[in-house]
mmCIF file of C-alpha atoms and ligand atoms in Angstrom:
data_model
loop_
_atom_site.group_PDB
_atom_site.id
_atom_site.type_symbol
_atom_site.label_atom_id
_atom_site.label_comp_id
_atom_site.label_asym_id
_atom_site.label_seq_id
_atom_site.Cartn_x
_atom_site.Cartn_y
_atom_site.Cartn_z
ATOM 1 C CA UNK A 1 -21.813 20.279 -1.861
ATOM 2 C CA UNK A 2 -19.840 17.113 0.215
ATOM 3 C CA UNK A 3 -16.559 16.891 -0.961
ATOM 4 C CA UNK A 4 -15.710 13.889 -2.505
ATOM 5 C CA UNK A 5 -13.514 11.145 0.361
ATOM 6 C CA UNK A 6 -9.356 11.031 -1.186
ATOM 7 C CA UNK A 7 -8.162 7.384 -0.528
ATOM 8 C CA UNK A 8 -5.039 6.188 -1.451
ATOM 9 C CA UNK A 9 -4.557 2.233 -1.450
ATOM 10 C CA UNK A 10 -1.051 0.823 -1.028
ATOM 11 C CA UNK A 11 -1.357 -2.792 -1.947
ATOM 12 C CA UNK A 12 1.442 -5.247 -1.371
ATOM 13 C CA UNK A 13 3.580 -7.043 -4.612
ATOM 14 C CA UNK A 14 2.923 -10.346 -2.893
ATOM 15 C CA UNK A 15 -0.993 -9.750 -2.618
ATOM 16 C CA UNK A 16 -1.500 -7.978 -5.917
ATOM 17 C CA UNK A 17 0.459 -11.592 -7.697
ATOM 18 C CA UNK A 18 -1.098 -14.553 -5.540
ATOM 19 C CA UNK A 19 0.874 -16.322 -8.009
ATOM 20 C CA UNK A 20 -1.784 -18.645 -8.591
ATOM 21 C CA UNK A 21 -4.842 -17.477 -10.845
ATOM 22 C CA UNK A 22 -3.048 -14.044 -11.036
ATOM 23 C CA UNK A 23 -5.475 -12.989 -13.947
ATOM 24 C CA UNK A 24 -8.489 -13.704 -11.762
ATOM 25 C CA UNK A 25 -7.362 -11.915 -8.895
ATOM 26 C CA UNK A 26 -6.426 -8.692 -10.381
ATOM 27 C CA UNK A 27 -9.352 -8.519 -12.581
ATOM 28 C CA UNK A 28 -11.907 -9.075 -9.700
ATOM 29 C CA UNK A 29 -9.906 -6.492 -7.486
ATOM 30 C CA UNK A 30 -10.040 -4.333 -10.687
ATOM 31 C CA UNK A 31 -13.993 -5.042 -10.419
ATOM 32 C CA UNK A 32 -14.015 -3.345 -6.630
ATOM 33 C CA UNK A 33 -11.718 -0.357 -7.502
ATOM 34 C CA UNK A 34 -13.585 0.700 -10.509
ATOM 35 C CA UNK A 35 -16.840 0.031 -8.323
ATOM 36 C CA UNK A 36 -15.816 1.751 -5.531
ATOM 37 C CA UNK A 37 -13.922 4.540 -7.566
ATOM 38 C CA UNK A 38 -17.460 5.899 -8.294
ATOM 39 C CA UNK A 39 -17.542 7.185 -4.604
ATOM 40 C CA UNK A 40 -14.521 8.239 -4.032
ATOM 41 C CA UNK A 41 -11.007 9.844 -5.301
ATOM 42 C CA UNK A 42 -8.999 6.682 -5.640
ATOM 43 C CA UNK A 43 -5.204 6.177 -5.853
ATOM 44 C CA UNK A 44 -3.561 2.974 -6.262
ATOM 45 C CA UNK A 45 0.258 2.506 -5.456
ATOM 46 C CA UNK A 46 1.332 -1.276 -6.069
ATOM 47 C CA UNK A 47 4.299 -3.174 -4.321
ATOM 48 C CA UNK A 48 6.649 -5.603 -5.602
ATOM 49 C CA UNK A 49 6.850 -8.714 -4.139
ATOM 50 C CA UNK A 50 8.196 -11.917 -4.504
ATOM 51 C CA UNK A 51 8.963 -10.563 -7.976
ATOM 52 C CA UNK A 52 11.194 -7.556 -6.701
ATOM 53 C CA UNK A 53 12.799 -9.891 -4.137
ATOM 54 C CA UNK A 54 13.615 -11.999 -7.180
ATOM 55 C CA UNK A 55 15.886 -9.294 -8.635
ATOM 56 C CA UNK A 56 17.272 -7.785 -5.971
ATOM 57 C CA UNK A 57 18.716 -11.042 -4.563
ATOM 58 C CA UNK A 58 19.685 -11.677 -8.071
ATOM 59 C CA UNK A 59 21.359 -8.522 -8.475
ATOM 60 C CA UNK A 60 22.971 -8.579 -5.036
ATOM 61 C CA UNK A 61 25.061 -11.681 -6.476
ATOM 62 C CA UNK A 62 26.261 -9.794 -9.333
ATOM 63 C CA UNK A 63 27.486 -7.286 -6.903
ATOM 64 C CA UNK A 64 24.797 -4.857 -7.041
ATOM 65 C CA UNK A 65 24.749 -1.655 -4.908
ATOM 66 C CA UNK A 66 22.042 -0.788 -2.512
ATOM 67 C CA UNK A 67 20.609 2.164 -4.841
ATOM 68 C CA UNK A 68 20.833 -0.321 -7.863
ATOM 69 C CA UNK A 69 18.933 -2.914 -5.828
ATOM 70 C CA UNK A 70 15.951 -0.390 -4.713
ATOM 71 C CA UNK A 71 16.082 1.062 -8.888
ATOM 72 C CA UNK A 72 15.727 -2.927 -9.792
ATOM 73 C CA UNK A 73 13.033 -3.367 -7.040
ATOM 74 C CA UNK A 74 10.910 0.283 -8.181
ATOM 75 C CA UNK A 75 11.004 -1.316 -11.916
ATOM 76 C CA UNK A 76 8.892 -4.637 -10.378
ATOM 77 C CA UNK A 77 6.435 -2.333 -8.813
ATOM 78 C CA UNK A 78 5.991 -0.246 -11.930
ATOM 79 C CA UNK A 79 5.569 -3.315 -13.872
ATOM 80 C CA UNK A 80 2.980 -4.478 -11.363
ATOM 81 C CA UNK A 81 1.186 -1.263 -11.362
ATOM 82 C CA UNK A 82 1.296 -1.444 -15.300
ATOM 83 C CA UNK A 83 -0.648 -4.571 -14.779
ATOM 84 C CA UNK A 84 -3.749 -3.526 -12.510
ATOM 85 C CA UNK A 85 -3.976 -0.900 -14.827
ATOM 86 C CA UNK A 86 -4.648 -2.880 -18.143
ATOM 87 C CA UNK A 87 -7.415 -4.726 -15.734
ATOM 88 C CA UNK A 88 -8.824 -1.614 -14.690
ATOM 89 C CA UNK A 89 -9.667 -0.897 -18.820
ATOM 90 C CA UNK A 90 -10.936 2.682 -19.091
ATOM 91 C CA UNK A 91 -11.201 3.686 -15.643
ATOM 92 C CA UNK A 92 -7.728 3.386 -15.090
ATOM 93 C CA UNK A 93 -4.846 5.419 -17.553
ATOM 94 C CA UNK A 94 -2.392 4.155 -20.130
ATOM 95 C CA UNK A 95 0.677 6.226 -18.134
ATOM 96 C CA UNK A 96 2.142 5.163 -14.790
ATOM 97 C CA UNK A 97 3.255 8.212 -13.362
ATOM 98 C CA UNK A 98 6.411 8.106 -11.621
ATOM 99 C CA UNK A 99 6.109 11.347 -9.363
ATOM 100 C CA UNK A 100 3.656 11.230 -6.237
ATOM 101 C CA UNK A 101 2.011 14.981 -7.377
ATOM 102 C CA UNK A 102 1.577 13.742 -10.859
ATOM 103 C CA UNK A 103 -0.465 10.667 -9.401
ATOM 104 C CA UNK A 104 -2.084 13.069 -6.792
ATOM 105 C CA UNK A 105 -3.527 15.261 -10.249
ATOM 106 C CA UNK A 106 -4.781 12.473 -12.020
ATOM 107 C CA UNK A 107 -7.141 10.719 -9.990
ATOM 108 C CA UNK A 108 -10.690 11.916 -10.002
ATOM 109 C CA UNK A 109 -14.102 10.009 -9.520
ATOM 110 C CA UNK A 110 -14.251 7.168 -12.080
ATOM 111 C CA UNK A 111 -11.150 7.420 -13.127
ATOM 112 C CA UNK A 112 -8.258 5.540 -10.779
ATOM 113 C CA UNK A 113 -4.610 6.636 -10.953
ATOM 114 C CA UNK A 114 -2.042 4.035 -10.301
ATOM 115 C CA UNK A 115 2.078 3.940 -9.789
ATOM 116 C CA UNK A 116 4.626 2.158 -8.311
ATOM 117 C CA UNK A 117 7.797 3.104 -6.569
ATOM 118 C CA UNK A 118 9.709 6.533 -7.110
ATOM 119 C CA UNK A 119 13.249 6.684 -5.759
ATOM 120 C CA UNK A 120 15.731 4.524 -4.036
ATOM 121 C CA UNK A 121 16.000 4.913 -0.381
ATOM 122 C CA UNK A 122 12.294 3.615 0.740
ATOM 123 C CA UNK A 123 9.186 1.350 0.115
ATOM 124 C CA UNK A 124 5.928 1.919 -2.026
ATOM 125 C CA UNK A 125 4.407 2.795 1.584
ATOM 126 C CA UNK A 126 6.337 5.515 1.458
ATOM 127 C CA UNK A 127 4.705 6.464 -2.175
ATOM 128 C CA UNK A 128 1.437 6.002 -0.965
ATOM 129 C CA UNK A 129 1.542 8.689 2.018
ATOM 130 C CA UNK A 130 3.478 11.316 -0.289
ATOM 131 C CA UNK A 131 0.336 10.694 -2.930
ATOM 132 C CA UNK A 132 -1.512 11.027 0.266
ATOM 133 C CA UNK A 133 -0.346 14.118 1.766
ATOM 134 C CA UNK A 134 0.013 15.893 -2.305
ATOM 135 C CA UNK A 135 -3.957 15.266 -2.438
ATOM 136 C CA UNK A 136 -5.122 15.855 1.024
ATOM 137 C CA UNK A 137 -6.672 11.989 1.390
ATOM 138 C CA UNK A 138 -7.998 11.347 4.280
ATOM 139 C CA UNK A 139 -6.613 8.006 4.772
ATOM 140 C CA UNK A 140 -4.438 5.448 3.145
ATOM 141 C CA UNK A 141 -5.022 1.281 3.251
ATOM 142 C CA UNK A 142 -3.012 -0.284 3.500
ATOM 143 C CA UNK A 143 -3.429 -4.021 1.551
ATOM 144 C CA UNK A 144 -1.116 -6.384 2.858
ATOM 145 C CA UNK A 145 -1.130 -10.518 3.175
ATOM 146 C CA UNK A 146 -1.130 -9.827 6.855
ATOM 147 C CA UNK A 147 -5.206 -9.255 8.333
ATOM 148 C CA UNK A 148 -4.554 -6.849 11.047
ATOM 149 C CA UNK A 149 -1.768 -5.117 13.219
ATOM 150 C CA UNK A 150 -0.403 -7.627 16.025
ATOM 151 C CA UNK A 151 2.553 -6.932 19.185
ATOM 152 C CA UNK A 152 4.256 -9.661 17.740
ATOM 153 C CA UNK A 153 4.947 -11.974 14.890
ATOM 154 C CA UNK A 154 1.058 -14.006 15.478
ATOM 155 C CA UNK A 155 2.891 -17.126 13.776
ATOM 156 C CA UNK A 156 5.543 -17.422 15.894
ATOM 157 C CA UNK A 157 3.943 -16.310 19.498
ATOM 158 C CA UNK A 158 0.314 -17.549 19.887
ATOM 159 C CA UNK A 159 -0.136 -14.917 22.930
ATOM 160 C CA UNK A 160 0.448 -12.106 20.704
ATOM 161 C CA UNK A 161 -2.084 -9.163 20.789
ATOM 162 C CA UNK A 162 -4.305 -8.411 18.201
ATOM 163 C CA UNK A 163 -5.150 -4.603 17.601
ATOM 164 C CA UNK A 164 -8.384 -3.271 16.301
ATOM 165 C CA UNK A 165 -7.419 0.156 17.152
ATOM 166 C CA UNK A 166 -3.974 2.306 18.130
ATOM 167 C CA UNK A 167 -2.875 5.680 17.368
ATOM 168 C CA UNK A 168 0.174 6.138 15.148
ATOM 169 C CA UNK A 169 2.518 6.724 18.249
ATOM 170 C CA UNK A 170 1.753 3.656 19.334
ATOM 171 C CA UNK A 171 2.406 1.929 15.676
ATOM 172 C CA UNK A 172 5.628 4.087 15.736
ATOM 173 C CA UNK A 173 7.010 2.458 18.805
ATOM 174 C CA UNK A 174 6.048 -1.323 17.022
ATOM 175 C CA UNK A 175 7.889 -0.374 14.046
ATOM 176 C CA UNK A 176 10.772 1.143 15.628
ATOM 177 C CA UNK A 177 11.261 -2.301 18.261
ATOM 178 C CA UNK A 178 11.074 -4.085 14.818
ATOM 179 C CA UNK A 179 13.908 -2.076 13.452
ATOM 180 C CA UNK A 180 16.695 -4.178 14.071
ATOM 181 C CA UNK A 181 14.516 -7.302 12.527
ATOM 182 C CA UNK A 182 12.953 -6.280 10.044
ATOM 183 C CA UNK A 183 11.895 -2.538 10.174
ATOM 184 C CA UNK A 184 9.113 -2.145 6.673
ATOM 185 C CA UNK A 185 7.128 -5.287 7.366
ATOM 186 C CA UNK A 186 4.467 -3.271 8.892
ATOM 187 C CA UNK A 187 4.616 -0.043 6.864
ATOM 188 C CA UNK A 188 7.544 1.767 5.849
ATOM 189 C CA UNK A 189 8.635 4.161 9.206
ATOM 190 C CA UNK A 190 8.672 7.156 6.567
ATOM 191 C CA UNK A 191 5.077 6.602 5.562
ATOM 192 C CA UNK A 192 4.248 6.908 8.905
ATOM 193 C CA UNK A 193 5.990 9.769 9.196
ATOM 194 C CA UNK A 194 4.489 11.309 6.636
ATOM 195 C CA UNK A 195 0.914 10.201 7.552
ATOM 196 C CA UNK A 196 1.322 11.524 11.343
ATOM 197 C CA UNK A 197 2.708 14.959 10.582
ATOM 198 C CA UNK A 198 0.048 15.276 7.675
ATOM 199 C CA UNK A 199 -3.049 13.294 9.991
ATOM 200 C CA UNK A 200 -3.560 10.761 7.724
ATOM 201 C CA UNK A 201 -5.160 7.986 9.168
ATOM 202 C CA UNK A 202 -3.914 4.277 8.034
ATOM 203 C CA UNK A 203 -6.222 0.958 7.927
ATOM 204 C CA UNK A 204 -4.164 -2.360 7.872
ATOM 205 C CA UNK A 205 -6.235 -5.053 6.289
ATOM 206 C CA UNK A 206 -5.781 -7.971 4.546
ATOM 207 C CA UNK A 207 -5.847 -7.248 0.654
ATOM 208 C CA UNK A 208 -6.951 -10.812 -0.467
ATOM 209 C CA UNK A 209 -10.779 -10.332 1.423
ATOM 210 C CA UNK A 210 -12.024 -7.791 -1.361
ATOM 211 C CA UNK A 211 -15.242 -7.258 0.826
ATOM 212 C CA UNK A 212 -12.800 -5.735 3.513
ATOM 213 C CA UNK A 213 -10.564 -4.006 0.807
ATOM 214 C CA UNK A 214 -14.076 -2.258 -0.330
ATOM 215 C CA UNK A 215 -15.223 -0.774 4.096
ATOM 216 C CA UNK A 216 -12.196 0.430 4.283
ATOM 217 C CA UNK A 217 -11.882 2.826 0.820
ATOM 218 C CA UNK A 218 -15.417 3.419 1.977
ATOM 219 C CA UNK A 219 -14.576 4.052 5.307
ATOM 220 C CA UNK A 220 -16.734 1.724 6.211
ATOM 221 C CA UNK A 221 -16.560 -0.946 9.836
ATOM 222 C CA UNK A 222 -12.841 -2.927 9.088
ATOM 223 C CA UNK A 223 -11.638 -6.520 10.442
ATOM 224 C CA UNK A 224 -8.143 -5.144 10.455
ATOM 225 C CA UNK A 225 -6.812 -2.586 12.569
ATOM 226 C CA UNK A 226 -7.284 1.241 12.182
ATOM 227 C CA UNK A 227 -4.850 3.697 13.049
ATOM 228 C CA UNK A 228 -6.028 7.145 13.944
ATOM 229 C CA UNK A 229 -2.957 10.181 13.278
ATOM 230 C CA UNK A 230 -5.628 12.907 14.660
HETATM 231 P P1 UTP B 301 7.930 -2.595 -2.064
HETATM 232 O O1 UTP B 301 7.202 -1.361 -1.784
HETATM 233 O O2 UTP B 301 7.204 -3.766 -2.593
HETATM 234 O O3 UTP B 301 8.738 -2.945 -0.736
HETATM 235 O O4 UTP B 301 9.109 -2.255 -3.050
HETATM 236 P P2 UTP B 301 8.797 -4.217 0.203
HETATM 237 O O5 UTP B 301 9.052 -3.757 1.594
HETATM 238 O O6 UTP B 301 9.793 -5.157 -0.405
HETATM 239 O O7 UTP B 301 7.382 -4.872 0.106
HETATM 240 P P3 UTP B 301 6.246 -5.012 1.190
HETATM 241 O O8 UTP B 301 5.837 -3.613 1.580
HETATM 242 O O9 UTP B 301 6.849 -5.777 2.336
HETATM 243 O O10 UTP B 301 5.187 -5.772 0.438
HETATM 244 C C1 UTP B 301 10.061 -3.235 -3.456
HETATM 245 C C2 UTP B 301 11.450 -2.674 -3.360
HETATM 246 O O11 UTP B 301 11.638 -1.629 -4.325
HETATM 247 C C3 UTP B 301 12.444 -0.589 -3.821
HETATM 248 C C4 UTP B 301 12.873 -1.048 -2.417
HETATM 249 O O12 UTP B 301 14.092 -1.743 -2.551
HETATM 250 C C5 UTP B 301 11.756 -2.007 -2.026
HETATM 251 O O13 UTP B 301 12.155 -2.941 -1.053
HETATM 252 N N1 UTP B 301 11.710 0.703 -3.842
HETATM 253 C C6 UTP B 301 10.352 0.719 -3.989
HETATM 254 C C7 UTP B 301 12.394 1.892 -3.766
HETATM 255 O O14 UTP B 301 13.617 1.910 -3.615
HETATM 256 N N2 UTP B 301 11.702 3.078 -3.851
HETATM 257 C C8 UTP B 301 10.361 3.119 -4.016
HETATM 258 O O15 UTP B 301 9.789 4.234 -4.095
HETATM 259 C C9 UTP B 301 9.671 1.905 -4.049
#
């Protein structure tokens, strides 16, 4: 018998609320996941946003600590992951659970378990490669607003290189040249930690093209880049 594909999506706050026709995006992503949830073992571990960012600024000015900042920021993404899984209606569950084994359990084909952030000290990212490496997936997506992996900010230097492929090393050394900017805007250097000691492979792609979103659960051909941890 083939054993069923274990794919853990980590979708971004700021792609999962567009902030404009929320309802229509979450219920048509809702449409792939429960589609696509029929082929595979599907976990679903939702960001925070401009929401989160909302807060944590918020509670910065009232002289919030760092921990109290993350705890007001993993509230946003449980919130959010409360959301998609209204829209998901009977495929997804009524409980967002806040540990990444009890999320790991819960998923099975058909039936799509979703959460949002655990403890202070790191990003959902993080999340989705413990859920990852608690169910033996073979590889986590990663849905973002940004389309692939790139040397530099694409925005800001025209010349910069687009990658269609790398190996985690080679993310590891972007990430960790971005530290002193901004060191989680491509995935959280603990996920990847995770994901390379437990070969789990990671597929950047832009979360708003659904058709992409759908190859790579599938493991289908991507647009964005794929990272290979084997
Ligand atoms: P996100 O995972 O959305 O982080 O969690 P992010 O880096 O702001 O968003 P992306 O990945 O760029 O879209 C929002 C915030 O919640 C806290 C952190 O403060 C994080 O920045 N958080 C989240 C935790 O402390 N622990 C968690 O497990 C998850």
């Amino acid at each position: 018998m083939r054993l069923v594909d274990k794919v853990v999506v980590s979708i971004g706050g700021s792609v999962l609320i567009p902030e404009k026709d929320d309802a229509k995006y979450i219920r048509d992503l809702a449409e792939v996941l429960k589609e696509v949830s029929k082929k595979v073992c599907l976990m679903v571990i939702c960001g925070g946003g401009k929401i989160s960012r909302y807060y944590s600024n918020t509670g910065k000015n009232l002289g919030g600590s760092t921990y109290q900042l993350d705890e007001l920021g993993i509230c946003v993404t449980r919130i959010n992951a409360k959301l998609l899984s209204i829209a998901l209606g009977d495929v997804g569950f009524d409980t967002i659970p806040v540990k990444p084994e009890d999320c790991a359990n819960m998923a099975s084909p058909g039936k799509v378990a979703v959460m949002g952030g655990t403890e202070p000290g790191h990003t959902t990212d993080a999340v989705a490669a413990m859920v990852a490496k608690f169910c033996g997936a073979t590889r986590i997506v990663n849905a973002s607003n940004v389309d692939a992996v790139y040397s530099d900010d694409p925005k800001a230097n025209p010349n910069a290189n687009r990658y269609s492929k790398m190996t985690i090393d080679e993310l590891k050394t972007i990430i960790y040249d971005e530290h002193i900017a901004c060191k989680s805007s491509i995935f959280d250097p603990l996920g990847v930690k995770i994901a390379k000691d437990n070969k789990i492979d990671i597929l950047m792609i832009n979360g708003r093209e659904l058709s992409e979103l759908k190859n790579a659960i599938l493991g289908n051909e991507i647009k964005g880049t794929f990272i290979n941890s084997h």
